[in-house]
XYZ file of C-alpha atoms in Angstrom:
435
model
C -40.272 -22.527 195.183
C -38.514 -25.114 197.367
C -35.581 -25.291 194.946
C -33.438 -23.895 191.947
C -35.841 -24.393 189.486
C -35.332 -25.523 188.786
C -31.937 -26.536 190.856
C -29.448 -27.478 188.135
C -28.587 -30.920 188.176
C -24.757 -30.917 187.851
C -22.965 -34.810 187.407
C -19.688 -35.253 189.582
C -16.383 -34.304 189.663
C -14.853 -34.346 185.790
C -13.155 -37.225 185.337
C -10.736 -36.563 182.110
C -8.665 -39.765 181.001
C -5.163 -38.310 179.673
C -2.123 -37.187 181.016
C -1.496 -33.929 182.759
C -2.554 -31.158 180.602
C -2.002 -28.039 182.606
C -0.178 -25.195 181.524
C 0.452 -21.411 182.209
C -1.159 -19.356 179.998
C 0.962 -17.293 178.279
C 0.296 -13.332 178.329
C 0.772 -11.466 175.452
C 1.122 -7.913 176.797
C 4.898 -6.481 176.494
C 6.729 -6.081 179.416
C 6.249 -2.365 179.146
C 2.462 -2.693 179.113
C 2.519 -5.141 181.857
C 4.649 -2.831 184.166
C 1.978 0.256 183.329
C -0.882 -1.601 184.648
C 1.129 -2.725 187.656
C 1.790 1.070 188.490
C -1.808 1.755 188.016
C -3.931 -1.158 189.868
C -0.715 -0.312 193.109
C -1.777 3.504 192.672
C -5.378 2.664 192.625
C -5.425 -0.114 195.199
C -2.868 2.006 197.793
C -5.553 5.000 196.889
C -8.730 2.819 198.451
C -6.454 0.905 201.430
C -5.632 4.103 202.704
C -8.571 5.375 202.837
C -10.333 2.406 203.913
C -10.364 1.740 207.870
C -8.206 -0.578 209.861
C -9.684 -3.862 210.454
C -9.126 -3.589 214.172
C -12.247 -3.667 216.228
C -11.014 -0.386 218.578
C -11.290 2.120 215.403
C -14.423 4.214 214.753
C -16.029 3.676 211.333
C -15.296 5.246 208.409
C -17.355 8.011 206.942
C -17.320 6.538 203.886
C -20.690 5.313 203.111
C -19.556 2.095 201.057
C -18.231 0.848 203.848
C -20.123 1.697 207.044
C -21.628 -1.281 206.906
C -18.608 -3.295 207.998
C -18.623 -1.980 211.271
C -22.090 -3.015 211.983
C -21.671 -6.282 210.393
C -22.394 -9.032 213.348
C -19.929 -12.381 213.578
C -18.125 -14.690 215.881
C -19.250 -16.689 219.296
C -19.343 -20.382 219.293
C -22.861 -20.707 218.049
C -21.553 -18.790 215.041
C -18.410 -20.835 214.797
C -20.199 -24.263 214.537
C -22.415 -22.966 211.802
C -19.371 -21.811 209.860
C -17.627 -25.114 210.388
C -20.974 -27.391 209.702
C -21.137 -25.602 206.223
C -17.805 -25.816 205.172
C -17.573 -29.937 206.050
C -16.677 -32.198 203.438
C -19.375 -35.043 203.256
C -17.528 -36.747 199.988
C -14.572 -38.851 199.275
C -12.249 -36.713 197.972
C -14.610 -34.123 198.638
C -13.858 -29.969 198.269
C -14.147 -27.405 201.011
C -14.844 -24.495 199.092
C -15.647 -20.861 200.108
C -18.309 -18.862 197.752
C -18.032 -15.159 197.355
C -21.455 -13.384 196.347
C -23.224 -16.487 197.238
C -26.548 -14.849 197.510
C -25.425 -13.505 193.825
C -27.354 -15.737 190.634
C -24.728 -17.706 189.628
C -23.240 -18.457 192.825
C -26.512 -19.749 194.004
C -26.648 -22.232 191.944
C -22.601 -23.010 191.890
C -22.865 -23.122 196.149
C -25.985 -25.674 195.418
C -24.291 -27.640 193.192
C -21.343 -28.408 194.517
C -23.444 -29.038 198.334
C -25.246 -31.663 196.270
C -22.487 -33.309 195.377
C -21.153 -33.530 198.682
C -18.311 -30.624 198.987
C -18.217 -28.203 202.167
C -19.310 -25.321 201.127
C -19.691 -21.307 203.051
C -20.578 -18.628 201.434
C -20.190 -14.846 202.291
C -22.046 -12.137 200.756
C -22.853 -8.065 201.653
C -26.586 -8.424 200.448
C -25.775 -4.930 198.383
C -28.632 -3.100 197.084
C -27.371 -2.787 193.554
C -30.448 -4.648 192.652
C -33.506 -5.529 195.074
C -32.060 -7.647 198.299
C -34.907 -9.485 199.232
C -34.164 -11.625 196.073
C -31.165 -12.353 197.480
C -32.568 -12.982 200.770
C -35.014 -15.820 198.896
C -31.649 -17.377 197.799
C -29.915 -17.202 200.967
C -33.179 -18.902 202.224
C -33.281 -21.725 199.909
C -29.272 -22.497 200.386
C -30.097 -22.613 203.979
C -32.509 -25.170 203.609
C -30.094 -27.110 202.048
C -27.392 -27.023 204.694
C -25.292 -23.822 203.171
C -24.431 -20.768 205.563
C -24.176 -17.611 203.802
C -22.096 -15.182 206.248
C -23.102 -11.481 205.746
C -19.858 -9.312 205.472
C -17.844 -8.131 202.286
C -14.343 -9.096 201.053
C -12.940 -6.297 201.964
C -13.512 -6.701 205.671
C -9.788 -8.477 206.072
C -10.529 -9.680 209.698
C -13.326 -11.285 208.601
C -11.853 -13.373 206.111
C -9.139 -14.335 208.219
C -11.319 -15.427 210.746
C -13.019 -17.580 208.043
C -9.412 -19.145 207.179
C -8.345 -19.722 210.606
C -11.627 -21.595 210.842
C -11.969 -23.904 207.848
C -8.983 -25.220 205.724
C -10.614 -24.545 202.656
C -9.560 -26.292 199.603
C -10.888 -24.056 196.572
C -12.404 -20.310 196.961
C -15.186 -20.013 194.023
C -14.775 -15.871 193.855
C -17.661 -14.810 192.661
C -18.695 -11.556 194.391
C -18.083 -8.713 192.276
C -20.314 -4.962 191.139
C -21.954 -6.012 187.873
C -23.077 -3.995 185.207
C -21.726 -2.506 182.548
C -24.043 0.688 182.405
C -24.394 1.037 186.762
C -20.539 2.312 186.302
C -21.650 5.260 184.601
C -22.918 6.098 188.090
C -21.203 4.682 190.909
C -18.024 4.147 189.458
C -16.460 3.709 192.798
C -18.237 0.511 193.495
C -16.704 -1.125 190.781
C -13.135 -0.522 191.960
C -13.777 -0.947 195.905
C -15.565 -4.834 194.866
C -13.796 -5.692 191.468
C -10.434 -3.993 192.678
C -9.673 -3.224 196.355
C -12.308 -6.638 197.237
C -10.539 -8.901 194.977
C -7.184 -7.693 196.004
C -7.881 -8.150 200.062
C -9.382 -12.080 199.136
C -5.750 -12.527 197.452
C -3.826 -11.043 200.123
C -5.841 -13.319 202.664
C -5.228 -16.440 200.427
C -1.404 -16.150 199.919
C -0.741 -15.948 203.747
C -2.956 -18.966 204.149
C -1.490 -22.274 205.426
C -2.433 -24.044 202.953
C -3.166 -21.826 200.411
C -6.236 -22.547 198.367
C -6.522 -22.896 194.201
C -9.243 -19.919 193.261
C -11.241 -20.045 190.465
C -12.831 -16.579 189.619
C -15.384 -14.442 187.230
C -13.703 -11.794 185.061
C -16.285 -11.201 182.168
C -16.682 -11.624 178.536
C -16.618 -7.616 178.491
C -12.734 -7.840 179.235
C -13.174 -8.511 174.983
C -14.037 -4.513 174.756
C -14.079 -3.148 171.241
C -12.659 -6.396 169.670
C -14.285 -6.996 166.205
C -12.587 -10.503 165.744
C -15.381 -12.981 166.344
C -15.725 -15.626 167.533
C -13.882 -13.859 170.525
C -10.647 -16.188 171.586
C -9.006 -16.272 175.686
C -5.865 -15.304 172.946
C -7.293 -12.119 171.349
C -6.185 -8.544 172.384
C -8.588 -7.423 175.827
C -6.584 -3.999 176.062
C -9.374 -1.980 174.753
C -12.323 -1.855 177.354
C -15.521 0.075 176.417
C -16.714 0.154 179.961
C -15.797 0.393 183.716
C -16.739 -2.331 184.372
C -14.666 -4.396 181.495
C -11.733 -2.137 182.664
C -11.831 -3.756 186.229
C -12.225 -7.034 185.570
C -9.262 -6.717 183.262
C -7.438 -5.012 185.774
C -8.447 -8.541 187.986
C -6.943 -10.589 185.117
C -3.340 -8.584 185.419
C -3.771 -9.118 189.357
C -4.450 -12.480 189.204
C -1.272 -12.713 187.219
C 0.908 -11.132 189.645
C -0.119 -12.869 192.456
C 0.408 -16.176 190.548
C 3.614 -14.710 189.210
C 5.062 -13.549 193.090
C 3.158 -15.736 195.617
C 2.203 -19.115 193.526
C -1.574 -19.053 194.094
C -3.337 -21.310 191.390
C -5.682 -19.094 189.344
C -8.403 -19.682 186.978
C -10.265 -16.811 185.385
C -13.661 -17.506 183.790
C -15.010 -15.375 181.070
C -19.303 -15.388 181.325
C -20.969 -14.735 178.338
C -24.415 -12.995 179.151
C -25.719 -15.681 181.911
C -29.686 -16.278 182.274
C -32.084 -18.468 184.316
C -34.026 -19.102 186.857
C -33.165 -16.708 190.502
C -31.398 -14.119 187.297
C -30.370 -10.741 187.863
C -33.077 -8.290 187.467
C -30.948 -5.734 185.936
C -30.646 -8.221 182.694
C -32.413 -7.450 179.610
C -34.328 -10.717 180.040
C -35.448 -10.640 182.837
C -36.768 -6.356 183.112
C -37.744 -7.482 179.473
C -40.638 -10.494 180.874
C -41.333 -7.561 184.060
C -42.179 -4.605 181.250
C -43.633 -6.938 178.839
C -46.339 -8.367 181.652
C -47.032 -5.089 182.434
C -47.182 -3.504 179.476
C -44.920 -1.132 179.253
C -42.367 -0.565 176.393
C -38.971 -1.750 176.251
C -35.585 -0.831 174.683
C -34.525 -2.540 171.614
C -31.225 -1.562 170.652
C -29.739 -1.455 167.124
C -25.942 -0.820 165.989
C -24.696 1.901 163.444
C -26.536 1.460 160.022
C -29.452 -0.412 161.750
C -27.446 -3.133 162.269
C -28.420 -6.520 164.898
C -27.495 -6.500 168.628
C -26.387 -10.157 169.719
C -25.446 -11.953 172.671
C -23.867 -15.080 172.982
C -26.819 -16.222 175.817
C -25.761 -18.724 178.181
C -27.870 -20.946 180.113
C -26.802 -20.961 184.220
C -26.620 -25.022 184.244
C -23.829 -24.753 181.236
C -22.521 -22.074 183.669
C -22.236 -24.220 187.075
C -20.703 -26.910 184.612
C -18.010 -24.916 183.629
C -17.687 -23.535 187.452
C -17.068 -27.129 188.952
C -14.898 -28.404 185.667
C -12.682 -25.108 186.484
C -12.566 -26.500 190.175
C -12.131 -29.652 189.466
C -8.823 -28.995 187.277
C -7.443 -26.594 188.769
C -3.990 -27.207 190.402
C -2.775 -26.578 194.136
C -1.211 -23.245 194.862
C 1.924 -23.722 195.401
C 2.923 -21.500 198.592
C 3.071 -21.301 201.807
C 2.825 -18.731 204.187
C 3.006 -15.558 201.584
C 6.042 -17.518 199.729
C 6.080 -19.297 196.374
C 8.165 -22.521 196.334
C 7.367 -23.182 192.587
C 5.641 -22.485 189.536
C 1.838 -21.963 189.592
C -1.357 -23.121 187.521
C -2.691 -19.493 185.830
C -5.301 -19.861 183.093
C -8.422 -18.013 181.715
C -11.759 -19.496 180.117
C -14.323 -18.956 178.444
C -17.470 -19.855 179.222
C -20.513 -19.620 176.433
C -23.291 -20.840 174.792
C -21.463 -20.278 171.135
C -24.845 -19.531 169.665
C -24.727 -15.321 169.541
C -28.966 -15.158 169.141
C -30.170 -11.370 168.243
C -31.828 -9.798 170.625
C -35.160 -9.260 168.710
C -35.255 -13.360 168.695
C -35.248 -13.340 172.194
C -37.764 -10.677 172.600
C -39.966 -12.485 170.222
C -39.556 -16.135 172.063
C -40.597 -14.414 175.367
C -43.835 -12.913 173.829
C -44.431 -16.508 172.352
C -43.738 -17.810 176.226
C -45.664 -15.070 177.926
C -48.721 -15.271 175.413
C -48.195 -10.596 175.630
C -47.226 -8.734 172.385
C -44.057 -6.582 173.275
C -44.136 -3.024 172.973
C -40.910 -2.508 171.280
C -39.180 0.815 171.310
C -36.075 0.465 168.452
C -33.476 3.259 169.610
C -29.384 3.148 168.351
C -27.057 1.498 171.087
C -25.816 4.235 172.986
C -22.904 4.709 173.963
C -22.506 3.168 177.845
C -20.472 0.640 177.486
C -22.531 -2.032 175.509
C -21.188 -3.759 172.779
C -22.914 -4.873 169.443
C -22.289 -8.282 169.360
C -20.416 -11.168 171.470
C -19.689 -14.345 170.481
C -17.572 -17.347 172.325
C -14.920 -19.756 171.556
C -14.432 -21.821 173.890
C -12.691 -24.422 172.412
C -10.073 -24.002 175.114
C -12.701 -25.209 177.821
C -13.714 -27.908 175.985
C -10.504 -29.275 175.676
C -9.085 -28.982 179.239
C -12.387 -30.142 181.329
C -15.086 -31.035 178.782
C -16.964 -28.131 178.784
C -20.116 -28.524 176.187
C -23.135 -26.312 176.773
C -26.584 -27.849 176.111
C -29.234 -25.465 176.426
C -31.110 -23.332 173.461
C -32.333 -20.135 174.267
C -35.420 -21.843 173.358
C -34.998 -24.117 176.372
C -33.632 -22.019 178.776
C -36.017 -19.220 178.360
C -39.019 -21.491 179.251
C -37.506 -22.337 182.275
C -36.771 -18.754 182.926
C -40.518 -18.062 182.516
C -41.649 -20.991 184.515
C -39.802 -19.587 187.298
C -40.663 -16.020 187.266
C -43.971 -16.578 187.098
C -44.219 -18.776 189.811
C -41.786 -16.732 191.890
C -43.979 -13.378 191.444
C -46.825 -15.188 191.507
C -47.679 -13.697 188.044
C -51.120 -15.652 187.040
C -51.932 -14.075 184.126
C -49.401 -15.558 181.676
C -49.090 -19.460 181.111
C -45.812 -20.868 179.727
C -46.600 -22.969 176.792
């Protein structure tokens, strides 16, 4: 493939004809509840920067698995430094310079393509974990390459690295999209999810409040912030304080941290709620895609069913309505309004949603990829068990609409296909056609 599929095709900067229309969101937690999760994310966060290793070079590295790679981690020379700085340059009026966290991720793939299309520097920076198989990544971090974006290999929580990066390029925006996903992986490495979701997003905040000038973020929380909510379609207003994973309980915790640092150092935040993203260059450790991998081989695969035989749903959203609602939330969002660690005024702070609105049961989507595939499914029906999956999810995102004209436009139908198309071409699967 020389390009995302099926690349999205993404129009300009949103161009919204009214008056200014920002405002703070307003929290709903007490002031009691508020100060409980301060004490915890300051217990858990002093917990992992302690026993993290100083980012000076003259220190041996750490023991700790997670992060021995940081040490080994190569940057910096001039070479390296133009690269960095050739990436990052605006080629558009009024152009962005934006710097991508997980670029070599899905949707930050397509987001860092997108916006180089259009014309905004762009550098991304991503660990190349092996949560799920790396040489996909690699093939993405190939095909930005060829299309002018540097992806620099190091995590977020290697503080000298980032400031380096800052000290380098002025950037205007930071898309912050690397994070652990998975709701059931927590179950296993639940450290992961803290040192990436927590202690990571915690040093890019630190790094971007001390900048000069500091940059508007726009980040990925998750629709499983929404927990064990039954009120459907789920609203940004609804209660989030009851998580029914790990994972949900960190990007929460990111939510409440995002709001302090607003609150203290006047950083512009935007928080962006996915609903169950698929497409072309997807996550292998998504239903639909190990779904088309077991189905063309043969094997069985999981259907899951709530209490009393009830229907699994997912609110399915196609990555191209995704990148929209990436660069609208970029393109609205407000400068941060400090300077050198200190706030000299009231901050932009909101949280979206981002969906398809369309919750589609999860036998309808095994049944349109048997249709695409032209293989009867081997279904295995088994009760949702208990790992942090919830029965059903579902979008508003009315809010979106309103402030930066979010409207998604793909079926599952649709989107699927073009899933298909890809995988089959990527794996060089021959013995399935896409109708």
């Amino acid at each position: 493939m020389s390009h995302l599929d099926h690349t999205p095709s993404t129009p300009g900067k949103f161009k919204i004809d009214k008056s200014p229309y920002y405002s703070r969101t307003r929290w709903h937690s007490s002031v009691a509840k508020l100060t409980l999760w301060s004490f915890l994310f300051v217990a858990i966060i002093f917990l992992f920067f302690y026993r993290s290793p100083s980012s000076s070079s003259n220190n041996p590295p750490s023991s700790d698995p997670s992060r021995r790679y940081l040490a080994s981690a190569t940057w910096g020379g001039a070479a390296w430094e133009k690269r960095v700085r050739t990436s990052a340059r605006i080629r558009s009026r009024n152009g962005f310079s934006v710097l991508v966290t997980g670029a070599a991720g899905f949707v930050g793939t397509h987001v860092s393509s997108a916006l180089k299309r259009r014309g905004d520097g762009v550098l991304g920076i991503d660990n190349f974990n092996d949560y799920y198989d790396p040489t996909l990544k690699r093939a993405r971090q190939a095909l930005l390459e060829r299309s002018g974006v540097l992806i620099v290999e190091g995590d977020i929580n290697d503080v000298a690295l980032l400031k380096k990066l800052f000290d380098m390029v002025p950037f205007t925006h930071v898309m912050h999209l690397a994070a652990q996903a998975g709701v059931r992986y927590a179950m296993q490495n639940p450290g992961s999810y803290v040192h990436s979701n927590i202690a990571g997003f915690v040093s890019l905040l630190e790094v971007c409040k001390d900048a000069n000038p500091q940059p508007a973020i726009v980040w990925a929380s998750s629709s499983s912030v929404y927990g064990l909510n039954t009120k459907v379609p789920f609203s940004e207003k609804d209660r989030t304080d009851q998580p029914a994973s790990l994972y949900a309980a960190t990007k929460k915790a990111g939510e409440e941290i995002a709001h302090t640092y607003n609150h203290i150092y006047g950083l512009s935040l935007t928080g962006l709620r996915f609903f169950t993203v698929y497409g072309p260059w997807g996550r292998p450790d998504m239903a639909y895609f190990f779904f088309t991998k077991d189905i063309l081989k043969g094997k069985s695969i999981p259907i899951f069913e709530a209490a009393n035989h009830g229907t699994v749903a997912r609110d399915f959203t196609y990555i191209d309505d995704i990148v929209k609602g990436c660069l609208g939330s970029l393109d609205t969002a407000q400068k941060s309004t400090g300077s050198g660690g200190k706030k000299k005024g009231p901050a932009q702070l909101r949280v979206f949603n981002l969906g398809n609105t369309s919750p589609v049961p999860v036998t309808d989507l095994v049944s349109i990829l048997e249709r695409l595939l032209k293989v009867k499914a081997k279904r295995n029906v088994m009760k949702l068990p208990r790992n942090g999956d919830v029965p059903y999810t579902h979008a508003n995102i009315s809010y979106a609409q309103k402030e930066f004209g979010y409207k998604p436009t793909t079926d599952l139908q649709t989107g699927l296909k073009k899933f298909v198309r890809w995988y089959l071409s990527y794996y060089g699967d021959k013995k399935a056609a896409v109708r």
